[in-house]
XYZ file of C-alpha atoms in Angstrom:
311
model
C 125.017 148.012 122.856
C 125.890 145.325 120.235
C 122.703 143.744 119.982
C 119.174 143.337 121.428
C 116.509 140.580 122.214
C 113.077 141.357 122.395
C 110.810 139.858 125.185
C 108.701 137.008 122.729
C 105.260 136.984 123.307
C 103.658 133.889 124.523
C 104.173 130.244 122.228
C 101.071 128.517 121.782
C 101.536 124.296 120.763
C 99.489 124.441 117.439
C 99.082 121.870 114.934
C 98.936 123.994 112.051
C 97.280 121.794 109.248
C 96.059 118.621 109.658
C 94.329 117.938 106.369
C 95.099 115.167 104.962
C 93.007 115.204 101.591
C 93.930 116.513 98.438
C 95.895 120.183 99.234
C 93.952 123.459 97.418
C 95.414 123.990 94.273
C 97.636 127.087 93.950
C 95.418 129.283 92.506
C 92.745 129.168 95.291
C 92.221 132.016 97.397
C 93.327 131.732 101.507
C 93.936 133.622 104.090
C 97.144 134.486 106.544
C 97.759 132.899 109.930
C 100.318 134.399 112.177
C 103.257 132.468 112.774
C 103.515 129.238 114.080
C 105.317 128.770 116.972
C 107.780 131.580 118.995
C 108.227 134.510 117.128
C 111.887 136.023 118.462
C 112.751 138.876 117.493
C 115.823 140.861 117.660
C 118.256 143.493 117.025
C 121.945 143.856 115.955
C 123.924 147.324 116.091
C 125.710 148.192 112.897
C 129.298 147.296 114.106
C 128.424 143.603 114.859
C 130.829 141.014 113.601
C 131.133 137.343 113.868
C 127.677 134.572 113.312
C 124.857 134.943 115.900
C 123.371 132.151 117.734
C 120.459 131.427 119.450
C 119.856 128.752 121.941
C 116.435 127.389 123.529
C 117.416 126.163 127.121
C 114.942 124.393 129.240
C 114.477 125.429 133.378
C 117.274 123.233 134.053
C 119.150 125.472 131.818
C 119.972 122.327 128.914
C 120.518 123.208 125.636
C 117.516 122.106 123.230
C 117.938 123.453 120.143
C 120.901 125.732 118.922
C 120.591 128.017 115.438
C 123.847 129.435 114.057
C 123.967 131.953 111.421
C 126.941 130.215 109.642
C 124.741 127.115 109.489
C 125.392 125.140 106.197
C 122.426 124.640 104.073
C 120.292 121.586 105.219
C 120.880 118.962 103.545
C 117.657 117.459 101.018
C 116.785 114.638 103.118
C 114.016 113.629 99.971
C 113.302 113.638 96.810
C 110.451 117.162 95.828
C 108.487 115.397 93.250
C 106.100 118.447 92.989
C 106.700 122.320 92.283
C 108.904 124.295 94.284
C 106.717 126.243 95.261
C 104.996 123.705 97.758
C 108.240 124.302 99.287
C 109.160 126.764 102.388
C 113.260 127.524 102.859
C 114.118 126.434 106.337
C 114.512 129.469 108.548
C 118.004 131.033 108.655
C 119.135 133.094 111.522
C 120.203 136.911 110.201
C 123.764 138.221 111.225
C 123.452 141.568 109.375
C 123.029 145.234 111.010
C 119.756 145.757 111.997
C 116.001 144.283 112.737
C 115.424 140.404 112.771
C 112.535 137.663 113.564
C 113.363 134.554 113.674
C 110.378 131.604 113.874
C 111.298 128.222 115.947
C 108.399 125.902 115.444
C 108.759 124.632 118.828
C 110.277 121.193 117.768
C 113.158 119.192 119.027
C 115.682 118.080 116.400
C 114.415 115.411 113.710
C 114.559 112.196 114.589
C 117.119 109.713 112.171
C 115.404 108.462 109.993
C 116.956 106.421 106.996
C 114.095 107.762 104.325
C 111.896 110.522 104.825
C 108.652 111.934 102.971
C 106.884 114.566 102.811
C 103.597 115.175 104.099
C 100.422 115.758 101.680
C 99.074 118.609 104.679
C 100.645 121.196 102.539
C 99.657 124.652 101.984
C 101.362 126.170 98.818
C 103.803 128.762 99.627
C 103.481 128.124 103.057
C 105.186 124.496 103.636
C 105.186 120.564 102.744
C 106.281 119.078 106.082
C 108.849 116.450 105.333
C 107.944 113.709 108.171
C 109.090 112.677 110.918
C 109.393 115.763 112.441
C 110.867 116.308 115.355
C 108.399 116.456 118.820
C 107.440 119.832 120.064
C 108.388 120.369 123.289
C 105.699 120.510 126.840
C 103.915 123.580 127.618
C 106.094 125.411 129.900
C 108.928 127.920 130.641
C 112.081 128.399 128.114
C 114.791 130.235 127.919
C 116.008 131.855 124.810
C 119.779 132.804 124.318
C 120.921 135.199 122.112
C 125.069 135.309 121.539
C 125.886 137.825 119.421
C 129.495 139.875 118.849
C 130.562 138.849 122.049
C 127.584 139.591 124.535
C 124.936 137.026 125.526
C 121.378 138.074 126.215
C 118.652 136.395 127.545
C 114.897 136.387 127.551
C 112.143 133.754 129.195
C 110.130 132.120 126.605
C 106.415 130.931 127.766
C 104.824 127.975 125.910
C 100.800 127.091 126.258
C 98.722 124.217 125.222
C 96.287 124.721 122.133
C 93.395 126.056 124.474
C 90.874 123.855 122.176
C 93.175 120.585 123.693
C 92.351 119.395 126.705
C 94.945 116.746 127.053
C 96.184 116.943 130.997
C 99.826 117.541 131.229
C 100.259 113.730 132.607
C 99.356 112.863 129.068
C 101.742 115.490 126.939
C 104.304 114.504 129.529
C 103.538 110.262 128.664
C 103.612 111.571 124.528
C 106.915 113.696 124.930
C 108.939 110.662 126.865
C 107.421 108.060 124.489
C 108.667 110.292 121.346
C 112.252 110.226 122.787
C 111.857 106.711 123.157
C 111.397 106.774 119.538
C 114.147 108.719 118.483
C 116.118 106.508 120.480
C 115.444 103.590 119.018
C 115.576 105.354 115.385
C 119.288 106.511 116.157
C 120.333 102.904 116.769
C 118.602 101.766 113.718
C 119.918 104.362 111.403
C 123.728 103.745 112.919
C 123.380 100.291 113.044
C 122.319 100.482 108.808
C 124.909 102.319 108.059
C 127.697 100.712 109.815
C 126.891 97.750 107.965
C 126.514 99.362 104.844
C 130.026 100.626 105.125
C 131.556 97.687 106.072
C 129.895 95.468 103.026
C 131.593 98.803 101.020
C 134.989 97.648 102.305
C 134.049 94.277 101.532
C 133.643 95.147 98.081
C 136.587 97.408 97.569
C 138.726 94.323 98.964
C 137.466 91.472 96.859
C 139.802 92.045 94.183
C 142.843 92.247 96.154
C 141.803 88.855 97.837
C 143.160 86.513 94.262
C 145.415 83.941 95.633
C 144.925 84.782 99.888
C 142.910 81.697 100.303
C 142.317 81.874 103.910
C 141.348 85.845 103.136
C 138.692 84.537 100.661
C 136.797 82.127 102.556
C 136.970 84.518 105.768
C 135.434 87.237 103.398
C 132.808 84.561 102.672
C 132.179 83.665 105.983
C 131.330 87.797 106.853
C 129.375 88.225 103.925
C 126.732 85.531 105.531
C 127.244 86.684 108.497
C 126.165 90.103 106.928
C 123.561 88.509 104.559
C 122.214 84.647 105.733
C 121.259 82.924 102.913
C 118.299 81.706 104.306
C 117.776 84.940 106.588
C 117.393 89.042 106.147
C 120.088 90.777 105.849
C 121.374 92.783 109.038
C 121.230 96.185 106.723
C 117.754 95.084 105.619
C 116.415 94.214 109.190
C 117.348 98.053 110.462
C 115.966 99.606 108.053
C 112.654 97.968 108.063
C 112.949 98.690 112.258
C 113.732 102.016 111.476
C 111.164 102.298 108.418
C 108.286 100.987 111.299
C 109.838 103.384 113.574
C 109.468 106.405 111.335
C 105.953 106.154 109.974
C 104.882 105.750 114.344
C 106.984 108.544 115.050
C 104.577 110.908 112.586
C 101.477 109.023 113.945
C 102.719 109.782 117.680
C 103.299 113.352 116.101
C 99.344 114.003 115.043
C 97.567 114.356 118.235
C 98.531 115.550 121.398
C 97.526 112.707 123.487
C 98.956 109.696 125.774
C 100.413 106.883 123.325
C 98.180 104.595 122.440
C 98.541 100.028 123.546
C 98.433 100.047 119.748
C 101.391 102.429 119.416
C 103.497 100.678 122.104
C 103.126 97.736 120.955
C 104.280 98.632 117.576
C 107.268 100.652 119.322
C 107.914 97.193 121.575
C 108.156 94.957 118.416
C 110.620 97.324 116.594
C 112.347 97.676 119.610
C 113.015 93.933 119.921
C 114.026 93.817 116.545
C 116.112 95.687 116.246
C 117.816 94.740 119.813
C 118.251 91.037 117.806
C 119.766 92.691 114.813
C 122.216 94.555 117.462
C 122.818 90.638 118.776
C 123.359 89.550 115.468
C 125.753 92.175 114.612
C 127.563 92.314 117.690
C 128.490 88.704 116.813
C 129.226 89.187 113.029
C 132.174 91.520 114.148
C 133.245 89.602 117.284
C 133.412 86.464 115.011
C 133.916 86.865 111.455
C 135.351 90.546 110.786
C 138.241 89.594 113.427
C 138.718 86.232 111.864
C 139.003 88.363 108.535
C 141.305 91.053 109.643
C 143.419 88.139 111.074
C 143.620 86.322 107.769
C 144.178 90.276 106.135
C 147.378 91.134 108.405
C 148.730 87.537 107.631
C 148.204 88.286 104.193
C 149.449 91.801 104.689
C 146.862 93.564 103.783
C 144.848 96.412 105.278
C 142.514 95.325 107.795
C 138.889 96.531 107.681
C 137.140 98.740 110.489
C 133.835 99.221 111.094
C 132.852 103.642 111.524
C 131.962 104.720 114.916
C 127.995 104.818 115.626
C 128.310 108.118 117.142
């Protein structure tokens, strides 16, 4: 037998610090808690070869989260302004011979957004959370997939409430949906930024080549207002305030588990809206202006600009 997977004990949904004053200073003495979240553990014979991954599938048998052993190192998404030591590595999944736990905090993936920051619940040597973070997922049954060396096992994961939160499920159920919502709306924000950003890049890079293309020049001119009214925000600057609203509601929605709040829609309905008229707005700046300018560039023969896919 290549490898093994352990039945997990039951996951319980806990919210494992929610201080929010000053953290204890280094030196102060505190206790252990177990993990947090599914503790998986595992075991690979001594001829296994080739990465290991683990999947969490929900009853319907989708794929939710996937952890490779080959995974690159995450990328620093901000700035540590403080000691490494307030610091936790992410967990990496183990391909070696031999015992293995592996900890999945019960999250989805991160939401996308364009700056993060980390949180000042932080225990040191335990963990700064960097925020957003991604939602946890409803109390309920999982299934954990373990591909290793060519077999596949699997094992049912269980996931409770907090018994201390009485939320109903109707409620967890309104939070989870509304959190997708979110990240939704915090995907099209981030792509729509950084399409933009690109393109004004191109912009840029093509200015000089523009000396004596008249037609070229004022097209480029007429994109660049289109990209940046002179009397208006800028598209780039309108997603990433949408997405900058977005981000700080996401890690409110992420504090409590309860229904969402008429304060939190609303918030969620405005950003929305804004960022569907930025869409508008953009939409039209390409339709309009970038054509007009790649026509000018091809008469001119020169290299016509593209805009980088929002996937």
């Amino acid at each position: 037998q290549p490898a093994h997977l352990f039945a997990p004990a039951v996951a319980v949904r806990l919210h494992a610090n929610n201080n929010k004053d000053t953290p204890l200073p280094p030196e102060t003495p505190i206790g252990h808690n177990p993990p947090n979240g599914a503790v998986i553990d595992y075991w690979l014979g001594a001829h296994t070869q080739g990465p290991v991954t683990l999947s969490v599938l929900d009853a319907q048998g989708h794929v939710l989260r996937r952890f490779v052993s080959d995974a690159q190192a995450p990328v620093r998404l901000a700035d540590r302004y403080f000691a490494a030591g307030w610091i936790k590595p992410a967990p990496q999944l183990q391909a070696t011979p031999g015992m293995h736990r592996f900890v999945w905090d019960l999250r989805l993936p991160r939401p996308q957004a364009i700056r993060y920051s980390y949180s000042i619940a932080a225990v040191w040597g335990r963990d700064t959370p960097l925020e957003p973070r991604g939602p946890r997922i409803l109390p309920g049954r999982y299934i954990l997939e373990l591909q290793a060396d060519g077999s596949t096992l699997r094992r049912n994961l269980l996931v409770t409430e907090d018994p201390r939160v009485h939320a109903t499920p109707a409620a967890l159920t309104q939070l989870f949906d509304f959190q997708q919502q979110l990240g939704g709306a915090l995907a099209r924000s981030y792509a729509g930024a950084g399409q933009v950003q690109a393109l004004q890049r191109e912009l840029d890079v093509l200015q000089p080549k523009l000396a004596g293309h008249a037609a070229a020049q004022a097209a480029s001119r007429s994109l660049r207002d289109a990209l940046a009214p002179p009397h208006g925000a800028a598209l780039q600057a309108r997603y990433v305030r949408a997405n900058a609203e977005l981000a700080a509601l996401a890690t409110d929605a992420n504090a409590a588990d309860r229904a969402p709040t008429a304060a939190q829609r609303a918030v969620y309905a405005q950003a929305s809206a804004a960022i569907a008229a930025t869409d508008a707005a953009w939409t039209q700046a390409q339709q309009g202006p970038l054509r007009a300018l790649n026509a000018a560039l091809q008469s001119a023969r020169l290299q016509p600009l593209s805009v980088p896919s929002a996937a």
